[in-house]
CSV table of C-alpha atoms in Angstrom, one decimal:
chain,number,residue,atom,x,y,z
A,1375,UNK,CA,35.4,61.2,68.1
A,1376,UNK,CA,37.0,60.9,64.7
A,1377,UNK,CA,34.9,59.7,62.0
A,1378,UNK,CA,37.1,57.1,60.2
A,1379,UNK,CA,34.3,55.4,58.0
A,1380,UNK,CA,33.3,58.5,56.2
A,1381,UNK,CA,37.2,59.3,55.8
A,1382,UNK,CA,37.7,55.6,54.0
A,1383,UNK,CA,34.3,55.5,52.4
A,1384,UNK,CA,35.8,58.7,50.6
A,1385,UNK,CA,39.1,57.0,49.7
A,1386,UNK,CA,37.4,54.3,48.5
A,1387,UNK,CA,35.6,56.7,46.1
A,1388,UNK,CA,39.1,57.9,45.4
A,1389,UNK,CA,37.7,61.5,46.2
A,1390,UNK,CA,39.0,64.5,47.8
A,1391,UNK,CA,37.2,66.1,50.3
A,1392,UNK,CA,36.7,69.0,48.2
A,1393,UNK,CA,35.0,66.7,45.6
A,1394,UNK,CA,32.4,65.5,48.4
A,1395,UNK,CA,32.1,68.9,49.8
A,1396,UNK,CA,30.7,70.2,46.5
A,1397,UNK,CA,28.9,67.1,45.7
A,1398,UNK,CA,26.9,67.6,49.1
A,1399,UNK,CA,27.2,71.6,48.8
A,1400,UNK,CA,29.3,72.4,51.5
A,1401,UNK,CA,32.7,73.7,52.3
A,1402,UNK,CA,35.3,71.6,52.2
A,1403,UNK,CA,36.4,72.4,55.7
A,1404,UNK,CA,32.7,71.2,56.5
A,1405,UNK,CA,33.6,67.7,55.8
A,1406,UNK,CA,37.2,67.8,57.8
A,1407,UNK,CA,34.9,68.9,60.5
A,1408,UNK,CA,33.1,65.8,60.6
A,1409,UNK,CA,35.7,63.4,59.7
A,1410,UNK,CA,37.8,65.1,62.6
A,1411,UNK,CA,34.7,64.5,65.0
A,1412,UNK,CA,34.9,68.4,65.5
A,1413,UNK,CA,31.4,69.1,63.6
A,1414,UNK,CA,28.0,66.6,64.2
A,1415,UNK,CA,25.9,67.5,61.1
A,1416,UNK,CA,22.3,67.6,60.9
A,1417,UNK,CA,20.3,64.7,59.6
A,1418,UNK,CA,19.9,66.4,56.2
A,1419,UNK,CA,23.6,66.9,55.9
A,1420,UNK,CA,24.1,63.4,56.8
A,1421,UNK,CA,21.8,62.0,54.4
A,1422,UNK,CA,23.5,63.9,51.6
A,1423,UNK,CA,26.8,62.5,52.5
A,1424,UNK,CA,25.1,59.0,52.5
A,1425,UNK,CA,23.6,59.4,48.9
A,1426,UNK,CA,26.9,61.0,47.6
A,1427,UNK,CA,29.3,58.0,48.9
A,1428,UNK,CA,26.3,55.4,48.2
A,1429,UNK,CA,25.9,54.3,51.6
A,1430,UNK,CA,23.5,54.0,54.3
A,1431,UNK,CA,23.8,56.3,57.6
A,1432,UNK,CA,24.3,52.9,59.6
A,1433,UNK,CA,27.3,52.6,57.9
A,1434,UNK,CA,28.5,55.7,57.8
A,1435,UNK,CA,27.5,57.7,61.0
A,1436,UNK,CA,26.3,54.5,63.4
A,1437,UNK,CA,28.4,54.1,66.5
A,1438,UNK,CA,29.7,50.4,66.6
A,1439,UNK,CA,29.0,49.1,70.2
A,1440,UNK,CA,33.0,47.9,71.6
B,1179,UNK,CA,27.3,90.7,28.8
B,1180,UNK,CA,27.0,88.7,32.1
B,1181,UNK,CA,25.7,89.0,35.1
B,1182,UNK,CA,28.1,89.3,37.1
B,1183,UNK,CA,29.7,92.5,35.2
B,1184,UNK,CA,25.9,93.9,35.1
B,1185,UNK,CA,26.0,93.5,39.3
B,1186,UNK,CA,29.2,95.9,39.1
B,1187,UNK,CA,28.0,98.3,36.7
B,1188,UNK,CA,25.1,98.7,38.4
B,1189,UNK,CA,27.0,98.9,42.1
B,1190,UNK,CA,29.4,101.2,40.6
B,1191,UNK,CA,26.9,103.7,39.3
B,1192,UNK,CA,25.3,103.8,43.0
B,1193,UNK,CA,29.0,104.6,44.5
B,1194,UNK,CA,29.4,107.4,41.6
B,1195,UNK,CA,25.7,109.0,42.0
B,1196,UNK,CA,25.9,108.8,45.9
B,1197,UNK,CA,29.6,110.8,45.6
B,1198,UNK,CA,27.8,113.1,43.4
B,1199,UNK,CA,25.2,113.8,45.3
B,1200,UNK,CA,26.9,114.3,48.4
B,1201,UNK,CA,29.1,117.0,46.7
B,1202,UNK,CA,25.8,118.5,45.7
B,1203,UNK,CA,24.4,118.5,48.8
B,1204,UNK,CA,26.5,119.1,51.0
B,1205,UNK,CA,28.5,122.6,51.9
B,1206,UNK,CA,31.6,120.6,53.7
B,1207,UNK,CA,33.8,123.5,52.9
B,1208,UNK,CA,36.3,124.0,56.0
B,1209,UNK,CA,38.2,127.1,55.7
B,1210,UNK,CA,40.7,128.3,58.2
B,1211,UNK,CA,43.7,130.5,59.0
B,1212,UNK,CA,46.3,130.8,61.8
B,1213,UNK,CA,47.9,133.5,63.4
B,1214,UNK,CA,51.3,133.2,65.4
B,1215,UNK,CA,52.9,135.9,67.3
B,1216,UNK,CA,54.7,136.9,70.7
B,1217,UNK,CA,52.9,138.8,72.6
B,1218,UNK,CA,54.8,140.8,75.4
B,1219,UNK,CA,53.2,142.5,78.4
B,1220,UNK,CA,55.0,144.5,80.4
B,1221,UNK,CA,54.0,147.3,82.9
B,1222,UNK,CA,50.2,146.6,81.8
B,1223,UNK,CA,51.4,147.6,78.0
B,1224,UNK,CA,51.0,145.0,75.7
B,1225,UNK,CA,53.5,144.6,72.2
B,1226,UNK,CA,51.7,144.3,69.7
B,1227,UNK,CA,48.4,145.7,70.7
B,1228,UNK,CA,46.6,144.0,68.0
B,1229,UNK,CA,47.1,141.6,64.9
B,1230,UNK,CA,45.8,140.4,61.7
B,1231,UNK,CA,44.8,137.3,59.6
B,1232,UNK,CA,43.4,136.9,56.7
B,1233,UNK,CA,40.3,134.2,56.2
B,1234,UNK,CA,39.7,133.7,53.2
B,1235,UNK,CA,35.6,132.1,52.4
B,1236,UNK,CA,35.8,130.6,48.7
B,1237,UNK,CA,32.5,130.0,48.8
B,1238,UNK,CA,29.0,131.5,49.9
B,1239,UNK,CA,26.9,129.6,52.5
B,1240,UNK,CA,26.0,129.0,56.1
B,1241,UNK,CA,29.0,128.8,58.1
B,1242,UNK,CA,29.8,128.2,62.1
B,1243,UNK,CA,33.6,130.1,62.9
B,1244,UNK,CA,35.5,127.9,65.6
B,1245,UNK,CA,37.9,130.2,67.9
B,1246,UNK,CA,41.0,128.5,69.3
B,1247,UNK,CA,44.1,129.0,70.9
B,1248,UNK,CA,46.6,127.1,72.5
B,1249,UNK,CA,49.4,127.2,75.2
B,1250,UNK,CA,50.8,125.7,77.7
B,1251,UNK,CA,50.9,128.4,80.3
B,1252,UNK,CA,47.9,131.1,80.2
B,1253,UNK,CA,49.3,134.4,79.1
B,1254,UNK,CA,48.7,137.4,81.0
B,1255,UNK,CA,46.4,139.3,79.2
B,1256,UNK,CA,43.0,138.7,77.5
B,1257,UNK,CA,42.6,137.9,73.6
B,1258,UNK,CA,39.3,139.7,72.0
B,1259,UNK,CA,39.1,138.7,68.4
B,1260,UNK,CA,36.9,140.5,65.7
B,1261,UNK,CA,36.3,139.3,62.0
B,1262,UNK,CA,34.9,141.8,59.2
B,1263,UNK,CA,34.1,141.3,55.9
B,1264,UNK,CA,35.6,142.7,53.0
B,1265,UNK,CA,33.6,145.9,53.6
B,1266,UNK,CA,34.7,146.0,57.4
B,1267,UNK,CA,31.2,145.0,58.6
B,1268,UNK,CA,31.9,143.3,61.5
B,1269,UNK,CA,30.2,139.6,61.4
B,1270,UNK,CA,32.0,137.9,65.0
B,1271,UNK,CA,33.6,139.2,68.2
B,1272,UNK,CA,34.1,137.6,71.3
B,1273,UNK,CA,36.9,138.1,74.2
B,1274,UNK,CA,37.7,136.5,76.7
B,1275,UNK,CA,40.6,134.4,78.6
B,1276,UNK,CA,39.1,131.3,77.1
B,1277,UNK,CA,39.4,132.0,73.4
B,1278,UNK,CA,37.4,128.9,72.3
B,1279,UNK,CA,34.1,129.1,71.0
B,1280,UNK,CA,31.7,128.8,68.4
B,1281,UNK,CA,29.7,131.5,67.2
B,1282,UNK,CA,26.2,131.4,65.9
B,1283,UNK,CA,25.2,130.1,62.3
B,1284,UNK,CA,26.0,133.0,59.9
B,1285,UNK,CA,25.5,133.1,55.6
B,1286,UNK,CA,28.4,134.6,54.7
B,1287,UNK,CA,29.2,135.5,51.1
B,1288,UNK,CA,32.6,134.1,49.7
B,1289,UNK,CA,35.6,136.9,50.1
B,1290,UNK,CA,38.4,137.5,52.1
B,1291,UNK,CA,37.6,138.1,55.8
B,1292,UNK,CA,39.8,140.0,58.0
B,1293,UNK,CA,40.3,138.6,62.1
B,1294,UNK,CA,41.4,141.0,64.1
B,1295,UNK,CA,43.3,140.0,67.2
B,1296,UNK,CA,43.4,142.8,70.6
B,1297,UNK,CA,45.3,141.9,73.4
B,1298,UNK,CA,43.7,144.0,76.1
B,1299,UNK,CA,45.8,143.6,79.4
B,1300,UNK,CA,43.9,146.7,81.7
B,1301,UNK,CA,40.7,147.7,82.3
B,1302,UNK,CA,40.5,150.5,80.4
B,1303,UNK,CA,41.2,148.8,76.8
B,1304,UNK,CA,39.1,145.8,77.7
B,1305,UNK,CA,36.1,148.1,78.4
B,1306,UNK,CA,36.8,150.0,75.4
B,1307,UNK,CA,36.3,147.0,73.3
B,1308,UNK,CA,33.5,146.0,74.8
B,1309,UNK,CA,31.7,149.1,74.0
B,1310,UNK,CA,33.0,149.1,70.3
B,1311,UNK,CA,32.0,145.5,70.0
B,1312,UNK,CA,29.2,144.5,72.6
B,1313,UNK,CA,27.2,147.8,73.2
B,1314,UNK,CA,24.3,146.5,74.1
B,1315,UNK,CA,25.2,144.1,76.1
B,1316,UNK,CA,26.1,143.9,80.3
B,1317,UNK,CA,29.7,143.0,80.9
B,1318,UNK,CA,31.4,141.7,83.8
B,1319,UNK,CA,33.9,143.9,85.7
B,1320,UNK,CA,37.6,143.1,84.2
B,1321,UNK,CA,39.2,140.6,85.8
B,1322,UNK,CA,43.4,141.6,86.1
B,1323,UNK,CA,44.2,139.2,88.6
B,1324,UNK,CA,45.7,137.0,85.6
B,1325,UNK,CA,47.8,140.2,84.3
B,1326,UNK,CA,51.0,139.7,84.3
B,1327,UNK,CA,54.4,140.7,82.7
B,1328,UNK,CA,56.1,138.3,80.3
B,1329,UNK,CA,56.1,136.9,76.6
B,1330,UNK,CA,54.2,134.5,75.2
B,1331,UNK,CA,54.0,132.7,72.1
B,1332,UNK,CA,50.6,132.8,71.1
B,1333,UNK,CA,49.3,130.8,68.1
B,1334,UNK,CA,45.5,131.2,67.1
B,1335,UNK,CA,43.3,129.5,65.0
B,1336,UNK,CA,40.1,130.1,63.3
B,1337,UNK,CA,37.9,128.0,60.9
B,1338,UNK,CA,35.4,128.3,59.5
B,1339,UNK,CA,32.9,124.9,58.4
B,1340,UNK,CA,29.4,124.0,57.8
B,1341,UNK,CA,26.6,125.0,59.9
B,1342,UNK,CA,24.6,122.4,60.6
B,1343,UNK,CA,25.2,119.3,62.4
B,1344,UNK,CA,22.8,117.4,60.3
B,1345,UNK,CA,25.2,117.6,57.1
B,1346,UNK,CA,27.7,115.8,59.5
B,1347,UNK,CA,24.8,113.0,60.1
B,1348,UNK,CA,23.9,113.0,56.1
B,1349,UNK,CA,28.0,112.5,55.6
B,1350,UNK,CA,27.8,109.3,58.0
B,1351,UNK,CA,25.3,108.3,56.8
B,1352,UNK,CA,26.6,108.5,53.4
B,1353,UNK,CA,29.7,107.1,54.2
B,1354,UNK,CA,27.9,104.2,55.7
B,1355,UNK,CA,26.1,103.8,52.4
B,1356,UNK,CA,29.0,103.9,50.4
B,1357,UNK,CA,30.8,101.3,52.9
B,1358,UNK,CA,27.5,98.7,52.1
B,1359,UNK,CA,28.2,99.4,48.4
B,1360,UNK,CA,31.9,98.9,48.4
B,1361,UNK,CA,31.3,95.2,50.6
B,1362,UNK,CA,28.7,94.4,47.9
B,1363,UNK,CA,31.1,95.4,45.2
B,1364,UNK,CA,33.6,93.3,46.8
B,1365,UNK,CA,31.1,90.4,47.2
B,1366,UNK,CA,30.7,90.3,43.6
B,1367,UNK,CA,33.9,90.3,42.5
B,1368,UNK,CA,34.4,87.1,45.0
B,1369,UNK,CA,32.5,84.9,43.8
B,1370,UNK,CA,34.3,82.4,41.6
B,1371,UNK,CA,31.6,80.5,40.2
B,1372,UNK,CA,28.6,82.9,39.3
B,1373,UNK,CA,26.3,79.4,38.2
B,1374,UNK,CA,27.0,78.3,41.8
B,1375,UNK,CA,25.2,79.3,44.9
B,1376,UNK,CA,27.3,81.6,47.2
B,1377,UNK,CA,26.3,80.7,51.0
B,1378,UNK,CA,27.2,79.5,54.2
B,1379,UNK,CA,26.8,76.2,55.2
B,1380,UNK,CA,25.3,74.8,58.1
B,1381,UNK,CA,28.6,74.4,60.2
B,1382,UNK,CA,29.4,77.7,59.2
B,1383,UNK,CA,25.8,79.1,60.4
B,1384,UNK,CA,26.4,77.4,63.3
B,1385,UNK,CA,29.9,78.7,64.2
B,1386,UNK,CA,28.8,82.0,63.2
B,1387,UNK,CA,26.2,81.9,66.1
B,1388,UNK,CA,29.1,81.1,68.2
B,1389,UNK,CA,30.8,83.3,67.3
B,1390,UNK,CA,27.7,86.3,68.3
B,1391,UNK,CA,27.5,84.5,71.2
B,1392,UNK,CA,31.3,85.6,72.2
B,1393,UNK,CA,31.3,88.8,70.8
B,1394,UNK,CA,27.8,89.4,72.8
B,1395,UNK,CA,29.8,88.2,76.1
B,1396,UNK,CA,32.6,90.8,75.0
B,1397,UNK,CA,30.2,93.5,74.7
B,1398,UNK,CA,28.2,92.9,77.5
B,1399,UNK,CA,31.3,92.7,80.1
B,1400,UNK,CA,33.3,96.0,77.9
B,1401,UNK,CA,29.5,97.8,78.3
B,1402,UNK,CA,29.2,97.1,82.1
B,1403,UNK,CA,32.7,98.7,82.4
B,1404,UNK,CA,32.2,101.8,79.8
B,1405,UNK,CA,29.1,102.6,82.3
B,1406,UNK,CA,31.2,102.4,85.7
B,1407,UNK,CA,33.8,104.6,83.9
B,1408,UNK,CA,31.5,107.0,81.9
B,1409,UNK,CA,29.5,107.6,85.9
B,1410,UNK,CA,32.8,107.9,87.6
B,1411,UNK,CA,34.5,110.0,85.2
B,1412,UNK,CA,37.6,107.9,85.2
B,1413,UNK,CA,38.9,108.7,82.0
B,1414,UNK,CA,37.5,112.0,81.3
B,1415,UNK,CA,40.0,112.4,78.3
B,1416,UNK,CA,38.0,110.1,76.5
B,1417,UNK,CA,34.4,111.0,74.6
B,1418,UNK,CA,31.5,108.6,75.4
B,1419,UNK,CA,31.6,108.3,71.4
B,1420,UNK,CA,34.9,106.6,71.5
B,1421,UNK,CA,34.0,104.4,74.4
B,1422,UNK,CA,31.1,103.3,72.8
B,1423,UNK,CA,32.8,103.2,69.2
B,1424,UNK,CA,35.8,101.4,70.8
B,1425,UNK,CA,33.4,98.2,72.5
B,1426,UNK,CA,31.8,97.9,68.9
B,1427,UNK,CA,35.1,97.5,67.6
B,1428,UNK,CA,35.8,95.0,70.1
B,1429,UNK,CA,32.8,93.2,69.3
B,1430,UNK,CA,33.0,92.4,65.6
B,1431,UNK,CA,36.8,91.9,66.6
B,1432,UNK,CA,35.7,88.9,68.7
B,1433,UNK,CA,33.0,87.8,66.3
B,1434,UNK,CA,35.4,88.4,63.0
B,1435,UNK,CA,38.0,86.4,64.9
B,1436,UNK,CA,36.1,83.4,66.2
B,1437,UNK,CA,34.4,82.8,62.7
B,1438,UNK,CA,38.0,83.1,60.9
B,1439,UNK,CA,39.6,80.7,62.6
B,1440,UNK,CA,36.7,78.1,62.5
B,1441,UNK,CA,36.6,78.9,58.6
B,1442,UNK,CA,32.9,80.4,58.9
B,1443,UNK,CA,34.0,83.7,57.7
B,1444,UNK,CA,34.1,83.6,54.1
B,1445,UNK,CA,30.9,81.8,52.5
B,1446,UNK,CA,31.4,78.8,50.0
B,1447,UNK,CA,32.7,79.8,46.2
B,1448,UNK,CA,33.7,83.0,47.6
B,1449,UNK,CA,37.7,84.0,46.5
B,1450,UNK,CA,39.0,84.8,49.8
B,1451,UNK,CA,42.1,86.6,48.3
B,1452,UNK,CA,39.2,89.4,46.7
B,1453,UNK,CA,38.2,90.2,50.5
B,1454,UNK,CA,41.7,90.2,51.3
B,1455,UNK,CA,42.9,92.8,48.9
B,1456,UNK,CA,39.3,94.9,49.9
B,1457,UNK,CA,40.7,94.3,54.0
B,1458,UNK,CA,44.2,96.1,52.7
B,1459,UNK,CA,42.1,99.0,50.8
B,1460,UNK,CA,39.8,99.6,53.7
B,1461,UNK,CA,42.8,99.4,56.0
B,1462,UNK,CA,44.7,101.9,54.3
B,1463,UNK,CA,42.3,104.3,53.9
B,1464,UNK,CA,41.1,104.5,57.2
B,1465,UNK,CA,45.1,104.3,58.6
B,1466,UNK,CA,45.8,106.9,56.1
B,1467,UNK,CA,42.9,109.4,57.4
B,1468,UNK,CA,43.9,108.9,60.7
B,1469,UNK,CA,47.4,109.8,59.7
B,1470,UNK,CA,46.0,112.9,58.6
B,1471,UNK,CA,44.1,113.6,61.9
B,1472,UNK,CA,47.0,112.6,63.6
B,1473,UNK,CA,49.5,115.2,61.5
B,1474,UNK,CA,47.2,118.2,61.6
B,1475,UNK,CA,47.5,117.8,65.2
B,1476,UNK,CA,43.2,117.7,65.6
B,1477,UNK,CA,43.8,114.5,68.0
B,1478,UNK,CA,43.8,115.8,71.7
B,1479,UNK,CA,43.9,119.3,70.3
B,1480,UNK,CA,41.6,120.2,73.0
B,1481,UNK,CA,42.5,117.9,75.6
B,1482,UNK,CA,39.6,115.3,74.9
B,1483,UNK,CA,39.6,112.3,72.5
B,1484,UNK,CA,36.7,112.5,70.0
B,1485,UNK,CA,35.1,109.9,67.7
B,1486,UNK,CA,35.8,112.2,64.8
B,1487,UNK,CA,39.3,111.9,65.4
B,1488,UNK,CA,40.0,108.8,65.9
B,1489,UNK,CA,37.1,106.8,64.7
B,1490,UNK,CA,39.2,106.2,61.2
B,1491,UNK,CA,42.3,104.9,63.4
B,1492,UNK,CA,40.2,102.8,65.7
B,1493,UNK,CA,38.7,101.2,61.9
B,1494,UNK,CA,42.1,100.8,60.8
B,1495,UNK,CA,43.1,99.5,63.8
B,1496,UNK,CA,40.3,96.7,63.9
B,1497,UNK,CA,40.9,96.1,59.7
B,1498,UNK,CA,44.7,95.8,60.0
B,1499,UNK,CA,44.0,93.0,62.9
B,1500,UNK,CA,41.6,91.2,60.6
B,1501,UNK,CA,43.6,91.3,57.8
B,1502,UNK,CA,46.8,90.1,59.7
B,1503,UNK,CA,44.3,87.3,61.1
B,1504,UNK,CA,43.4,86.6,57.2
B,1505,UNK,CA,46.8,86.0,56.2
B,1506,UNK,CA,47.7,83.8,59.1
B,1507,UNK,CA,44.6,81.5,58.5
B,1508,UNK,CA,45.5,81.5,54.8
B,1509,UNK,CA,49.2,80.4,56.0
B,1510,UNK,CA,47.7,77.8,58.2
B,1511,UNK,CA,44.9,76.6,55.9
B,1512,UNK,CA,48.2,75.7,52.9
B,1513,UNK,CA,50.4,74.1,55.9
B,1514,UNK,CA,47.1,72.0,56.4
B,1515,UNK,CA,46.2,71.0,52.8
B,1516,UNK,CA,49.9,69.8,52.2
């Protein structure tokens, strides 16, 4: 499942997903991974990604119920 | 001066004191001649009786001399061979309808050594030489139900190369030293950023074990089949070397492939165009020693496919595919970043 509020949380940053691959320390194909829903990182990864887009991992990684 | 240029002084130094050494070491002097010549039997006379070659040594040492001929059609007389020393002291004979063979490990001292080619199509002749040559020794009773009249273009060939099997292990081994060196030379140069850590990430871990998973899958499947045709004999044309070689091939093929195309390959802040340009060196070097195998005929000379002659072909076979794959990613990667 595509990940659509890391990919906005991002733009909203105005940053390129190389920019939050390095700030987080991974490749930048890492991130399209995840914002494709092709990757599920780890909890440490996740955090990371949190911290660098100042958000929470509710809001970033917490499945909405429909 | 920085660190990285240190790492590639120091790398380079290995690659030059290991090529040095080796030279040192090792004997790997391969010297050989080749006779041609039409040989004609008729009436149980054979024209010319005998003929010469010249081998010349260039440099003392322990050497093994390999005997070959080839021909479609076996000839109707028997080939004994004899080589002498620049003194005519005889140091190899052998006869026989099956020319090829090794002899025993001899130190011979550098010179020009004469081989000495007899075709012996009677009884008479061939127990002649025997005497000459193997006094001492019992010989079977001449065989002449292969005598027959005819011509036959004959073309020998004897070399001679370096005793001992274990400078053939200490040259793998070398070369498998020197193949570590160049891929940390390589890594070096790639790195972009030499303040930044070069690693995979954890995706890239991951689809890296993925990867060893297929190529495991590969190997285990091509193994089970390599045994079934190694016991039944089913291509006897091919070594066991080469069938093993040829499922390790396969294996990082599968492995290199999977972790290309899910961009686990190359680690972070690594330049991937330095890896490709070290793919194109590796692959022309092996291509181009296969080339060689392939034009001094050594593949299939003797009817069977050994690892020493087409283990170079088989690399460049495997680098070639993985540096095609490289560029195709790369062209994919662009198309997706546009």
């Amino acid at each position: 499942m595509k990940n659509l509020k890391l990919k906005s949380a991002r733009a909203a940053f105005d940053m390129s997903q190389q920019e939050l691959a390095d700030k987080v320390g991974v490749s930048r194909q890492t991130i399209n991974a995840i914002e494709k829903g092709d990757y599920n990182p780890t909890i440490n990864l996740c955090i990371a990604i949190c911290k660098a887009l100042n958000k929470t991992l509710d809001e970033l990684f917490w499945e909405e119920a429909e | 001066m920085s660190k990285k240029s240190k790492n590639v002084i120091i790398i380079l130094a290995c690659m030059i004191t290991l090529v040095c050494a080796l030279v040192a070491i090792l004997p790997g002097y391969h010297y050989s001649t080749k006779l041609n010549t039409t040989v004609t039997v008729k009436d149980g006379k054979v024209d010319p009786a005998s003929a010469r070659a010249g081998l010349p040594i260039g440099r003392s040492g322990k050497y093994v001399f390999t005997a070959d001929w080839w021909l479609e059609n076996d000839p109707g007389f028997v080939t004994a061979l004899s080589i002498s020393d620049e003194t005519g002291r005889e140091v190899f004979s052998v006869s026989g309808q099956e020319l090829m063979c090794d002899s025993v490990v001899m130190d011979l001292q550098a010179g020009i050594y004469t081989c000495e080619f007899e075709f012996l199509a009677d009884a008479a002749s061939y127990a002649a030489y025997c005497q000459a040559h193997f006094p001492e020794e019992d010989i079977a009773d001449f065989d002449d139900s292969f005598v027959k009249d005819g011509t036959w273009d004959m073309v020998y060939s004897i070399e001679a190369g370096p005793a001992y099997r274990s400078g053939y292990i200490i040259g793998i081994m070398a070369g498998i030293l020197f193949g570590i060196l160049f891929i940390a030379l390589v890594a070096v140069l790639a790195r972009k950023d030499t303040t930044a850590v070069s690693k995979y990430d954890e995706r890239q871990i991951a689809m890296q074990g993925k990867a060893a998973k297929y190529a495991f899958y590969t190997m285990l499947v091509y193994s089970m089949a390599a045994a079934v045709i190694l016991d039944l004999n089913l291509v006897p044309v091919i070594s066991p070397a080469v069938l093993l070689f040829a499922g390790a091939m396969l294996g990082a093929g599968v492995m290199v492939t999977y972790a290309l195309l899910k961009d686990a390959y190359f680690k972070m802040n690594e330049s991937k165009r330095t890896w490709i340009i070290a793919f194109g060196i590796i692959t022309v070097f092996n291509v181009f020693l296969g080339i060689i195998s392939l034009a001094r005929n050594e593949i299939l000379a003797d009817g069977i496919l050994r690892i020493s002659e087409v283990g170079n072909l088989l690399c460049g076979v495997l680098m070639a595919y993985i540096l095609i794959l490289c560029c195709v990613k790369n062209i994919i990667d662009r198309r997706e970043e546009e």
